Structure formats: C-alpha cells, structure tokens
CSV table of C-alpha atoms (C1' of nucleotides) in Angstrom, one decimal:
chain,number,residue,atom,x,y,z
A,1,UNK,CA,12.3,-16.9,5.4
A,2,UNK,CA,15.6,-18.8,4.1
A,3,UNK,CA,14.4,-22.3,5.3
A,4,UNK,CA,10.6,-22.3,3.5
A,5,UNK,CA,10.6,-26.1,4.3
A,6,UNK,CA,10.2,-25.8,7.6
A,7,UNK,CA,7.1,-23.5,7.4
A,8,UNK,CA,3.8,-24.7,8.2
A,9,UNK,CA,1.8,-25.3,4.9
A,10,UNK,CA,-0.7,-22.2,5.9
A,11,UNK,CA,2.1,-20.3,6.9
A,12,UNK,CA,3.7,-20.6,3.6
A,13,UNK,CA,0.7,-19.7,2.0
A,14,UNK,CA,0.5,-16.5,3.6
A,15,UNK,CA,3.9,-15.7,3.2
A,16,UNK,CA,3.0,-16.2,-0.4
A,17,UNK,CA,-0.1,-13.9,-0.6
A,18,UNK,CA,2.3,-11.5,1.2
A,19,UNK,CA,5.1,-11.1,-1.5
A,20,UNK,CA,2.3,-11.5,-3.8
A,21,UNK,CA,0.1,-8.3,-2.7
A,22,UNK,CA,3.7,-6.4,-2.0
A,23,UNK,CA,4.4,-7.0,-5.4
A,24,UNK,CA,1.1,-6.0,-6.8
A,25,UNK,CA,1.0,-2.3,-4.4
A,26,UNK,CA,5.1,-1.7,-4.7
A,27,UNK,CA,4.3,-1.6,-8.8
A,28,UNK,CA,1.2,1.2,-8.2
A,29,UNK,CA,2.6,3.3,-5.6
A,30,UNK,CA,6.6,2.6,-5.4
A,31,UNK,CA,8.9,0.8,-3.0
A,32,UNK,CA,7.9,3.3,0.2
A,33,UNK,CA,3.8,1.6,-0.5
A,34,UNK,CA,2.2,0.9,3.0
A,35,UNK,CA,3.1,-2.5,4.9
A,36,UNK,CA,-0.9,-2.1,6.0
A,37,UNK,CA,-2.2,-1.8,3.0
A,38,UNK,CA,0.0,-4.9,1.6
A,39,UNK,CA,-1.3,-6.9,4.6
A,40,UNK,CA,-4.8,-5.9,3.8
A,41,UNK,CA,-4.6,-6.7,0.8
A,42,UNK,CA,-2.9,-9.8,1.2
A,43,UNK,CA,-6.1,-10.6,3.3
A,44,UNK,CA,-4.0,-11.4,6.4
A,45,UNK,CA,-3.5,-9.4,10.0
A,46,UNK,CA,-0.8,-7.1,10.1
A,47,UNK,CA,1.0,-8.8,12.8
A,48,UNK,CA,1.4,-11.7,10.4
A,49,UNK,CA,3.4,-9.4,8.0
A,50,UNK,CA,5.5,-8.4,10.4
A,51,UNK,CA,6.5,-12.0,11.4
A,52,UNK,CA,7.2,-13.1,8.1
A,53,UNK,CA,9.3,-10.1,7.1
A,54,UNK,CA,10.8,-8.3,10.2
A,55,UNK,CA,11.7,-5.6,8.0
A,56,UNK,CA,10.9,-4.1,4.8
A,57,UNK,CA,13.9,-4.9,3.3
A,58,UNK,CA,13.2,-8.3,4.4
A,59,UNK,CA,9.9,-7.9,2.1
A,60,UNK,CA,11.5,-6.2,-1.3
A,61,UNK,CA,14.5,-9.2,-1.3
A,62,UNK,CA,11.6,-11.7,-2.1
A,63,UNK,CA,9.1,-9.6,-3.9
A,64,UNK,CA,12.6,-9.1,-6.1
A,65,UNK,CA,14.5,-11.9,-5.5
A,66,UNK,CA,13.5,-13.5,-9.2
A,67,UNK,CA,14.2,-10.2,-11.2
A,68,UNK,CA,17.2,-10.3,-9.6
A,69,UNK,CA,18.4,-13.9,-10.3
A,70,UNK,CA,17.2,-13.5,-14.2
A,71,UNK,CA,19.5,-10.3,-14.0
A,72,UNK,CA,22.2,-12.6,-12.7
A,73,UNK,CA,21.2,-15.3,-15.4
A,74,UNK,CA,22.0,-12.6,-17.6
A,75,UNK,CA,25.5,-11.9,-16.6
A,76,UNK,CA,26.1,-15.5,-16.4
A,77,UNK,CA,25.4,-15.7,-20.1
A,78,UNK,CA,26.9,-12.5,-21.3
A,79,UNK,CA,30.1,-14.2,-19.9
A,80,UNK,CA,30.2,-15.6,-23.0
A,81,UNK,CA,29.9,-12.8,-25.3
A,82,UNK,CA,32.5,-12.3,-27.9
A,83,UNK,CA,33.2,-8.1,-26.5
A,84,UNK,CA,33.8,-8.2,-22.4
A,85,UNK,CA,33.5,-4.6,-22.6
A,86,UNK,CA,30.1,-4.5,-24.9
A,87,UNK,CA,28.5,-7.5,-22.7
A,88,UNK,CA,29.5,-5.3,-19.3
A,89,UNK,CA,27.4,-2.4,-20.8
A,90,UNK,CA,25.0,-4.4,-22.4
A,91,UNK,CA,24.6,-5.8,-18.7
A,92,UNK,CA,24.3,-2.9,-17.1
A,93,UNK,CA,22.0,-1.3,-19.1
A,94,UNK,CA,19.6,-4.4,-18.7
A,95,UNK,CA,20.3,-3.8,-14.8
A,96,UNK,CA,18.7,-0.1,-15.4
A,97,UNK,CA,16.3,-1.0,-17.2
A,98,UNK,CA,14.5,-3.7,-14.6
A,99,UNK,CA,15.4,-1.3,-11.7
A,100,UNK,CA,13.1,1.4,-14.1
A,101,UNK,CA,10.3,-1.3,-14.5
A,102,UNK,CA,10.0,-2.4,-11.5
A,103,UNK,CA,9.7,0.4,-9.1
A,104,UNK,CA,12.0,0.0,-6.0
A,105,UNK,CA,14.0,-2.7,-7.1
A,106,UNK,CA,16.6,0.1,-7.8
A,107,UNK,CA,16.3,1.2,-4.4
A,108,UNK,CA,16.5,-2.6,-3.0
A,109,UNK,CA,19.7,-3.4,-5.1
A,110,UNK,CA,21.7,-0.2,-3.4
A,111,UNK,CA,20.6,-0.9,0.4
A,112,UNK,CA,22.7,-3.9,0.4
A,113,UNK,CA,25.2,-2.7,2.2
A,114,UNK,CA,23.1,-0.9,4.6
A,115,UNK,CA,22.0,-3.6,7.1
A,116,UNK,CA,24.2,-6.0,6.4
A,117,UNK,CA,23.0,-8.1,9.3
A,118,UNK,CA,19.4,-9.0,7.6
A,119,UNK,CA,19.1,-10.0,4.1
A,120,UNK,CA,21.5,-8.2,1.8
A,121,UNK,CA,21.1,-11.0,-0.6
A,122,UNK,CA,19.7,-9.0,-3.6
A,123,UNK,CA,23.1,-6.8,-3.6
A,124,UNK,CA,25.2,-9.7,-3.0
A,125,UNK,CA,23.8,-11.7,-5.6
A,126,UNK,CA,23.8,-8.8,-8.2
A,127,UNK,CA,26.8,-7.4,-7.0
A,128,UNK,CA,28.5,-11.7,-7.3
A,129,UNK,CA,27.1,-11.3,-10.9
A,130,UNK,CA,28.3,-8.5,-12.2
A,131,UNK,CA,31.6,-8.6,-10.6
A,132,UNK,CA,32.6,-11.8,-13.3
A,133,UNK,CA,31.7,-9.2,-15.9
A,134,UNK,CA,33.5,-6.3,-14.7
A,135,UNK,CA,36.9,-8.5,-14.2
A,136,UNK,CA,36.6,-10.0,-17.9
A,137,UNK,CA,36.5,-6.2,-19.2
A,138,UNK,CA,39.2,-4.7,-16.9
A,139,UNK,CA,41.2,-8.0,-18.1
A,140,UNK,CA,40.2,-6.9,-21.6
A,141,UNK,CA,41.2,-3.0,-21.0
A,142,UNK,CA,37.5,-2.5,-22.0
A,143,UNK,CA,37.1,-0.5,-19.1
A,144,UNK,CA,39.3,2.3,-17.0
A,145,UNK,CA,40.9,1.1,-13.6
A,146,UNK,CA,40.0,1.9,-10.2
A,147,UNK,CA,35.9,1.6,-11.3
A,148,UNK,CA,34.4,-1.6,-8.9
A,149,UNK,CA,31.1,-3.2,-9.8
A,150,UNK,CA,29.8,-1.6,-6.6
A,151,UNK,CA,30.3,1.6,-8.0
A,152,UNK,CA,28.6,0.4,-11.2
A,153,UNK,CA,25.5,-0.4,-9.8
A,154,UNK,CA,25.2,2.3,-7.3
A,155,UNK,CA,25.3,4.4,-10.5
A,156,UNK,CA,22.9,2.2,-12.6
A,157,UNK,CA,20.4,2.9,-9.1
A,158,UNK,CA,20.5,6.1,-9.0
A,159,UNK,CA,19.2,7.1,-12.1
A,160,UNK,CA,16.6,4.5,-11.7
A,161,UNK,CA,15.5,6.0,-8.5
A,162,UNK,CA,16.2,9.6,-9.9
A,163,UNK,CA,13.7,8.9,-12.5
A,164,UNK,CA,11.3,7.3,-10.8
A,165,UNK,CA,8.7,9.8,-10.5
A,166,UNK,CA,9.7,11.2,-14.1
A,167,UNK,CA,6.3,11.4,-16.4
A,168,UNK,CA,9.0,10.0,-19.2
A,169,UNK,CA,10.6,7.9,-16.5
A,170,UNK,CA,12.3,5.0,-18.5
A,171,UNK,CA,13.4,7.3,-21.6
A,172,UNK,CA,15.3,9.3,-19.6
A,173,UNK,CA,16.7,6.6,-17.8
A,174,UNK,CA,17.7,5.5,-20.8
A,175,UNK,CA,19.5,8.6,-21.7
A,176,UNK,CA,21.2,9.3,-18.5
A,177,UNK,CA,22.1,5.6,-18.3
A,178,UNK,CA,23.8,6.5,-22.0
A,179,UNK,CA,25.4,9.6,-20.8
A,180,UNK,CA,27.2,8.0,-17.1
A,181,UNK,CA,27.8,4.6,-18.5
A,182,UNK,CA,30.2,6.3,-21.1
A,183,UNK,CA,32.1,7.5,-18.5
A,184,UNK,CA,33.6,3.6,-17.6
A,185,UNK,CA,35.0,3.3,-20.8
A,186,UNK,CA,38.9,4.3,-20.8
A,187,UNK,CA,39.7,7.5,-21.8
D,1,UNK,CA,6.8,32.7,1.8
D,2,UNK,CA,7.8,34.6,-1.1
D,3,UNK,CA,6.3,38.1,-0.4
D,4,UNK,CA,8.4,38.5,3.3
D,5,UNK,CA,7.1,42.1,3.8
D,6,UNK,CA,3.8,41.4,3.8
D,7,UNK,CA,3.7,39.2,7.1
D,8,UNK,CA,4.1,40.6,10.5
D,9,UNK,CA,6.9,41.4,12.2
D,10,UNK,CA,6.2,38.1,14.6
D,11,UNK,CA,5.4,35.6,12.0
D,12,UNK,CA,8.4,36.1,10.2
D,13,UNK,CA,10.7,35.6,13.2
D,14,UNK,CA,8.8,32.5,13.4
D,15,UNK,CA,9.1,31.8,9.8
D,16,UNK,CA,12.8,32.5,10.5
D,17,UNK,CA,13.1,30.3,13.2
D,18,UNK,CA,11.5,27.5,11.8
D,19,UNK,CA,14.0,27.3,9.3
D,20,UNK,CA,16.9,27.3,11.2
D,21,UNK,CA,15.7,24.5,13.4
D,22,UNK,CA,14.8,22.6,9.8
D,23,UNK,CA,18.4,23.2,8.6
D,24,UNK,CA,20.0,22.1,11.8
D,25,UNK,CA,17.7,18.7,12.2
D,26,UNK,CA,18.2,18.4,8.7
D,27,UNK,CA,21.6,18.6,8.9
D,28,UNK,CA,21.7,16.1,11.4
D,29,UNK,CA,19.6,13.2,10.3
D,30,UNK,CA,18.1,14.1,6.5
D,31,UNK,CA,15.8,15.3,4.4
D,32,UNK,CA,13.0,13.3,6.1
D,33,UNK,CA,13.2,14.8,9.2
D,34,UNK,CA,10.5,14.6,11.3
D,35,UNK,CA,8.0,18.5,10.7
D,36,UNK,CA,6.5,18.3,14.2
D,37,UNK,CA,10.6,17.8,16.0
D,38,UNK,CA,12.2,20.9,13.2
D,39,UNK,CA,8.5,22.7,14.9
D,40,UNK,CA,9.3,21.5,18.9
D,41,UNK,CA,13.1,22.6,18.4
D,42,UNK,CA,11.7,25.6,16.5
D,43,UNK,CA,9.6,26.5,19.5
D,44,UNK,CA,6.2,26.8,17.7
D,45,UNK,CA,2.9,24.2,17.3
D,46,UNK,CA,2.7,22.3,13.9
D,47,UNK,CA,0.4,24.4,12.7
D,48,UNK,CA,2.7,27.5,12.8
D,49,UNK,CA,5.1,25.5,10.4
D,50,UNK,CA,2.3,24.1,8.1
D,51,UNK,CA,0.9,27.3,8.1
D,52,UNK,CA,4.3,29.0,6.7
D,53,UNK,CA,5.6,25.8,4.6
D,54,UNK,CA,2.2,24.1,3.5
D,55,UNK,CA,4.3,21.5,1.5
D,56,UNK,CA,7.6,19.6,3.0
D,57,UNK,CA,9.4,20.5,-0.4
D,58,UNK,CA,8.4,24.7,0.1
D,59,UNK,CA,10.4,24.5,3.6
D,60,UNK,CA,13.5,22.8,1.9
D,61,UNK,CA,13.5,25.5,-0.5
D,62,UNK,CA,13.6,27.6,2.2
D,63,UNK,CA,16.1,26.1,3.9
D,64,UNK,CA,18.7,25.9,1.3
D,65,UNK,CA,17.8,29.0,-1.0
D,66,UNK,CA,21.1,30.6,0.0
D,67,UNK,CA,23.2,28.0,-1.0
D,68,UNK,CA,21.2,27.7,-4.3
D,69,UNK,CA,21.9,31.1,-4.7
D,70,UNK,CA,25.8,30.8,-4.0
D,71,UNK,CA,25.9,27.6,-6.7
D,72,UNK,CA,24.2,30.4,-8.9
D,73,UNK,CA,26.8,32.8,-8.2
D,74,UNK,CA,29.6,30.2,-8.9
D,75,UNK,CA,27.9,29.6,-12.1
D,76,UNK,CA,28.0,33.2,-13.0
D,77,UNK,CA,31.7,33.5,-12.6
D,78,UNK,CA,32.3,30.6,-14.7
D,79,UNK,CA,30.8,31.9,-17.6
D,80,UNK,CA,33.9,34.2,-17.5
D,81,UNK,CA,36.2,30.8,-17.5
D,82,UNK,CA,38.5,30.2,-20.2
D,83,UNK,CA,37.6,27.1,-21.2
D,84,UNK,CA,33.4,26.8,-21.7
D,85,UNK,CA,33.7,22.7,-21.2
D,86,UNK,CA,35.7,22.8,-18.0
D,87,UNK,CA,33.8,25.4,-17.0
D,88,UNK,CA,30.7,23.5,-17.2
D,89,UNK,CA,32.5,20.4,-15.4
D,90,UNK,CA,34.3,22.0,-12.9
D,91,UNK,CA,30.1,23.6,-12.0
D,92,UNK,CA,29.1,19.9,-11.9
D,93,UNK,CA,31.3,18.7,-9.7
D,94,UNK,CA,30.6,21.4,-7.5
D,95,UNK,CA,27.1,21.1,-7.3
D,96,UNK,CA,27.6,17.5,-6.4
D,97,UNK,CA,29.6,19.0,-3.6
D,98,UNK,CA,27.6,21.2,-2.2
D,99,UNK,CA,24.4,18.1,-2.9
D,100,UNK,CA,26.7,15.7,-0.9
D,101,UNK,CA,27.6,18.6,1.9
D,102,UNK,CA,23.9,19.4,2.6
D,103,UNK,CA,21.7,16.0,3.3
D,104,UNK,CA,18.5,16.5,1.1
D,105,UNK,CA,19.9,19.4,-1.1
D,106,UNK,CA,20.1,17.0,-3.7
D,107,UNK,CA,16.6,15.7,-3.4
D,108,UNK,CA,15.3,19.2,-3.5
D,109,UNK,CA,17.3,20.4,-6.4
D,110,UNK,CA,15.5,17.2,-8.4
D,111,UNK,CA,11.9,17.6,-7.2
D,112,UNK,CA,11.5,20.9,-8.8
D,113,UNK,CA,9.8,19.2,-12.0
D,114,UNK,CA,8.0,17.3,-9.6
D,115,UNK,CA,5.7,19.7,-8.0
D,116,UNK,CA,4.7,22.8,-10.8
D,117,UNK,CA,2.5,24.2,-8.6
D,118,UNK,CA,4.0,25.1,-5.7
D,119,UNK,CA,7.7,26.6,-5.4
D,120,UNK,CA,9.9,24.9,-7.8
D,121,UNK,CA,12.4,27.7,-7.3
D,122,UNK,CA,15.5,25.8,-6.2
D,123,UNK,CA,15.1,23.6,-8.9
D,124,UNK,CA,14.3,26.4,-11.6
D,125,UNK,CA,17.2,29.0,-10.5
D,126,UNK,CA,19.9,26.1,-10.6
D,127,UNK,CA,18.6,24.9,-14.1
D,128,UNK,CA,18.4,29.0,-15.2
D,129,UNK,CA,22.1,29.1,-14.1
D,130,UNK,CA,23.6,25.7,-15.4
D,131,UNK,CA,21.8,26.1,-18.5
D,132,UNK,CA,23.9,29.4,-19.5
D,133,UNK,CA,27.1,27.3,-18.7
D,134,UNK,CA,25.6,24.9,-20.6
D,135,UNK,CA,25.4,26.5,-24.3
D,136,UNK,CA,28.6,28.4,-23.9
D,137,UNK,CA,29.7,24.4,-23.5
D,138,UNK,CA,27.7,23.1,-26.5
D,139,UNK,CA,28.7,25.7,-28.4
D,140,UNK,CA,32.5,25.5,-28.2
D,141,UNK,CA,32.0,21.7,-28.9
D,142,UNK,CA,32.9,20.4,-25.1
D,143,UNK,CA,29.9,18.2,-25.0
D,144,UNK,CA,27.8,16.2,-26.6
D,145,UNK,CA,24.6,16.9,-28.4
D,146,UNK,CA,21.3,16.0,-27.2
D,147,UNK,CA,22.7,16.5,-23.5
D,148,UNK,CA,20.3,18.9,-21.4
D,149,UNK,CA,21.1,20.8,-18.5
D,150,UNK,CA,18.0,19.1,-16.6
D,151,UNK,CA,19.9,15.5,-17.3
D,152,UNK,CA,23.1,16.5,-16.1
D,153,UNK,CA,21.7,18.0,-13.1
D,154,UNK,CA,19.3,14.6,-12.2
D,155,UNK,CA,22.6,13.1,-13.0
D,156,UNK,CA,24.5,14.8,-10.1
D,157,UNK,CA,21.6,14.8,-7.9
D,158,UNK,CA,21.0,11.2,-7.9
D,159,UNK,CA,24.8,10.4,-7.1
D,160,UNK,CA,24.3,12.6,-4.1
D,161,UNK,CA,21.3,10.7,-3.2
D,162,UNK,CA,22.7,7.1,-3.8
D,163,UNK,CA,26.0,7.9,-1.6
D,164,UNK,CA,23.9,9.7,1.4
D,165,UNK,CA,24.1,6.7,3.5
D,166,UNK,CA,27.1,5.3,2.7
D,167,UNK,CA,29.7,5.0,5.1
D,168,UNK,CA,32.7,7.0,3.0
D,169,UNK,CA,29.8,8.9,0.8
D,170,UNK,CA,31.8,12.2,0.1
D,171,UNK,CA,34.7,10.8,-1.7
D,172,UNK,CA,32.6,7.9,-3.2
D,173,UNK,CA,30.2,10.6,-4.5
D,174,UNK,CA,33.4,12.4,-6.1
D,175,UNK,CA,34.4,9.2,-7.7
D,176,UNK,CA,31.3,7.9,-9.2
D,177,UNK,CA,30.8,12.0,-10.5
D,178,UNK,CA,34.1,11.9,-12.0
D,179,UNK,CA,33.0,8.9,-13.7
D,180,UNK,CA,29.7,9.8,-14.9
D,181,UNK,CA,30.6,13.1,-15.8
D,182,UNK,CA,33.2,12.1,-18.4
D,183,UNK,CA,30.6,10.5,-20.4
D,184,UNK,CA,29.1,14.1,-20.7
D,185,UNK,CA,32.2,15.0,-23.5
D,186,UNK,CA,32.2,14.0,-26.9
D,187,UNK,CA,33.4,10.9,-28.5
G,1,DT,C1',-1.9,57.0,24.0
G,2,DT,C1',-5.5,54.0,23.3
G,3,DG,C1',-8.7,50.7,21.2
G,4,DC,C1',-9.7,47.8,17.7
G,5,DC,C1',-9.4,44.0,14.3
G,6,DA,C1',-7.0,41.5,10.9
G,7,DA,C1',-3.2,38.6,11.2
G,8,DG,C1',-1.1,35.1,13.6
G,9,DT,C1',-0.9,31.2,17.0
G,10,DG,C1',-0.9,26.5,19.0
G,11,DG,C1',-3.4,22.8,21.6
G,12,DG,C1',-5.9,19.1,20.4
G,13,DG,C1',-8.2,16.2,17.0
G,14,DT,C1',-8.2,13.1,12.8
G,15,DG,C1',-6.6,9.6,10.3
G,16,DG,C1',-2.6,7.4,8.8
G,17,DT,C1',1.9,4.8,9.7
G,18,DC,C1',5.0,0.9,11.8
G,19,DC,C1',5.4,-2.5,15.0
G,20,DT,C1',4.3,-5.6,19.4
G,21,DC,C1',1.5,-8.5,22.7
G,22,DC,C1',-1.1,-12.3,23.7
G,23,DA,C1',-5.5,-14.9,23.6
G,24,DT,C1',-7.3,-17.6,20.1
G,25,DA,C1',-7.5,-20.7,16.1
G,26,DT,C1',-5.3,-24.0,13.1
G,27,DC,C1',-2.2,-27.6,11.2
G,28,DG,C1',0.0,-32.0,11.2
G,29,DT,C1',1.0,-35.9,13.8
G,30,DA,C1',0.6,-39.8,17.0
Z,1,DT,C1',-9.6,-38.3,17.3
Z,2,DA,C1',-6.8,-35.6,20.5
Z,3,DC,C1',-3.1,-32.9,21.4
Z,4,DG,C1',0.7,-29.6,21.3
Z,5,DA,C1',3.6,-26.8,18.6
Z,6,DT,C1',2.8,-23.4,15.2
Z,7,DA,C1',0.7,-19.6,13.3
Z,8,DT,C1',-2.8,-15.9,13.4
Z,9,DG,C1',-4.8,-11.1,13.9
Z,10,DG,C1',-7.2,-7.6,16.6
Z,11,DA,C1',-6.2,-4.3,19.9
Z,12,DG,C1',-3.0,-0.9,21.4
Z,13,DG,C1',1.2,2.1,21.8
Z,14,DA,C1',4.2,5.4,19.8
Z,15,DC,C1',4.8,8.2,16.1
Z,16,DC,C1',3.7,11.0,12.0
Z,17,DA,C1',1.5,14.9,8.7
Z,18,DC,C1',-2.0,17.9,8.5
Z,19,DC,C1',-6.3,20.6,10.0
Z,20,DC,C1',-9.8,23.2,12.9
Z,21,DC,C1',-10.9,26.9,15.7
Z,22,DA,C1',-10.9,29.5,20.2
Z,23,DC,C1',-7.5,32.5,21.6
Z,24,DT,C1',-3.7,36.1,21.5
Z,25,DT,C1',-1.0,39.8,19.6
Z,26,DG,C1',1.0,43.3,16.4
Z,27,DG,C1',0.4,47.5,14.3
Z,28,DC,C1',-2.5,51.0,12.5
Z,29,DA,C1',-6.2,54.8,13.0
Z,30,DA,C1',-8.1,58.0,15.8
DNA sequence: TTGCCAAGTGGGGTGGTCCTCCATATCGTA
DNA sequence: TACGATATGGAGGACCACCCCACTTGGCAA
C-alpha cells in the first residue's frame, strides 16, 4: 500500500473504508478485533481485505500510521526543549499515553522487529524519533548508559498493553509509567 | 479442579494428563496454544479438557500452580532477609525470571484481576506473598509511597510479556527489569 | 462377587476465525 | 463506445473454541 498513486480510484476507496472500519472496531474491542468483522463493516468482501493488507500488521501500520507521525512530530519539537532529559520523559510519557488511548497501537509499536520483511514502519519511525531524543539526554548525562530507545519503548508498550484491559486502564498506566520511567534516570 | 478428591480415580488421571500435555505445548509455542492439540497430545476429546478447565485461564492455573507456589516459597524465605528493600527486589527480579522461563506464566500471573469469577488463584497467591515482602519494604523506607504490590507485579509481568518474542528476550527482560525496578526506590 | 447408576467420556456438530481461488464486475483509456 | 487491465467478493478449505448427548466405566451396595 506504499505507492497509493498507483491504485485504481475505487480501489483506493476501499482501502480507505478499510483502515477506516479497522479503526472504528480495533478502538471497541482491541488490536486482536476480527479482520471479518472490519471487512463487513467496511462494507467490502473479505477477499478484498486481505489484498489490501496481506497481514494484520500490514492493517494496524495505517490505521496508526498518523498517531504515530504526530508522536514523531512531538519528538521533533521536544528537540528543542531547554531539559534533554525532561523532554525524553516528557516524550515518553506522551508515547504511553497514545499507546493507552488507542488500543493496540502499543502492541503495533513493539512488533517492529518481528517481521521485519513487511511493514515495520510504525517502530522504525518511532523508534528514528525517539532515538534524537535519547542521544541529546545521554549527551546531557540526563539519563544512565547502556539504556537504547528500543528498550525505552518496549517498556513504555508493555504497560500500555499490560493495562489494557484494566477497568482504570490509563491511571494506572500513568502510575506504572511514573514508577519504570524513573528507573532511566542516573543513579 | 480445586476439590481433587471428589472426582474419580479416571478423571483425574485425565485431568492430570491434560495438563502435562498443556505444559509441554505450552512450553513449546506459548500461552495460546491451540486447547484441541494440548487435548490430541493429551489423548482425550475436547470435551474432556473443557469439561475439566471450562476457561483457558483455569488450565494455566493449573499448569503453573507449582511454580506459583515455589515463587511463594522464595517469598517466604525472604521475609527472613536482612535487608527488607533488597529483599523485595531481589523477589522481583525473580519473578520476572521465572515469567520469562515459563511462556505465558506472566500473562497468567496478570489476568487474575481480570476474571473474579473463576480461579484467580495464581494471581491472588503471588499478590498474598509479595505483598508481605512488600510492607516489611515500605516500612523500612526501601520504597516509595503509593507503590502497590499489584503495580509492581503488572510491572514485571508485562516485561515478560513484551520480551516473549524477542530474539535475546531472557537477558533483555533482565535489563529492562533492572531498569524499571530502580524507579521502585525512593528519591 | 455381582449389578447398578452416577460420573465421566469423546465423536460430531455449531458457529466463528483467517486466508485463497477464480468467475465476474468495474474503472479509465484509446 | 469498446476494450483490457484492475479490482472485487462469494464460496470454500483449514483451523479454532466450545457444546450436546449417546455411550462407557469406576466404585459402591448388596
């Protein structure tokens, strides 16, 4: 789905309806919601899902793939903060709390590295992102050695997806988030 | 599955057997291992298994109630530790251990909250253990305030999770522990 | 020891999932 | 308008969790 130009105006529409129905369904029911029930909804076979997105992951990069560039909008701005160490935080915690609002994006940011044949554009432009941040604070001392932005996220994931199915699910993501994100601070 | 005595002498080989094949297949490719394969290698129908486990989460209880039980044990002997923060850090990390070890321990451990109705007992014995390590902890001033025993374990459980299907996820899982752990002591 | 029945079993059915083929319909162009 | 490349979706295969019910079996009472 990289070259959208070259997809036949109907085609694009569907492929539209697609993400747009996947987004609706994977906010009520989570990131594991039914590829049928997304086609259905999307009013298109299920065949036709399939084409456009081989495989789910293929599916959660676009239903996320804005989220994800205002979280790397974000970093790019936060670049500028006066505190490399604060705006690495502040980052992160803004990382944890989309990944809490929108259910599954947490779970789409850490399978990057999975399949790193299809897609793996989420992580990689995330993981691009963040990694500016991270160098201005290690160049700052703001945060120990050894810690990689990798790391970072996989951390900021899962409590996202640990909290998921919380009844106080963002609060306490919150408060873990708190808790771990101390930890990259020097001692 | 709690009252053993009560079933016959046949069902509870079965029983028995069924979770043996679930901790092998387990073992071998997850948590989400297929009920009707852990049955077929078990040697019984489906319905034998559903039967005996009428929730996925009852037979993972099953499956890893002894090592529960030795985590509970290890907590135990801690108590007797000299120093109560250490004590409660040292626990932690070996819980993530044992989470990391055993593919879907760590899931299990977290989805006791989850589900009220049905078992829960993983989840409440390891919370009834940590949580004595816990205030010995809080009261010698080795962690923060505000920090619950349920957090800290959803803290280690979600690293496990997040570094199942990584390539190196053992010492990974080590690393990002020893990072989110440190946050746990005071300022 | 024998006979009986509650307890236990598993094949097969239901309804769901993901994914693939291919005959058909549609778009965009010449 | 006519045509061919492009796109579609229903039908179907392989798998899954879970349930029903006709049958078997263990263990107790006589």
């Amino acid at each position: 789905m990289s070259p959208r130009q070259q997809l036949r105006a109907d085609a694009r529409r569907n492929a539209d309806r697609i993400v747009a129905a996947a987004g609706a369904l994977i906010a009520e029911r989570g990131a594991d919601a039914s590829l049928e029930e997304i086609a259905r909804r999307a009013g298109v076979g299920s065949a036709t899902l399939h084409r456009h997105f081989p495989a789910r992951q293929a599916l959660l990069e676009a239903v996320f793939k804005d989220r994800v560039e205002a979280l790397c909008a974000k970093a790019g701005d936060l670049l500028a903060a006066a505190d490399p160490g604060e705006a690495l935080l502040a980052w992160l915690r803004a990382v944890g709390a989309h990944a809490v609002a929108n259910r599954g994006l947490g779970a789409s940011l850490m399978r990057g590295g999975g399949d790193p044949a299809l897609g793996g554009t989420c992580h990689d432009l995330i993981t691009g992102a963040g990694e500016k941040l991270l160098v201005r604070a290690r160049a700052a001392g703001a945060v120990r050695p050894g810690i990689t932005i990798v790391q970072l996220l996989k951390l900021v994931s899962a409590i996202s997806l640990a909290t998921e199915h919380d009844p106080d699910g963002p609060a306490e993501a919150e408060r873990l988030l708190g808790i771990a994100i101390d930890g990259v601070r020097p001692r």
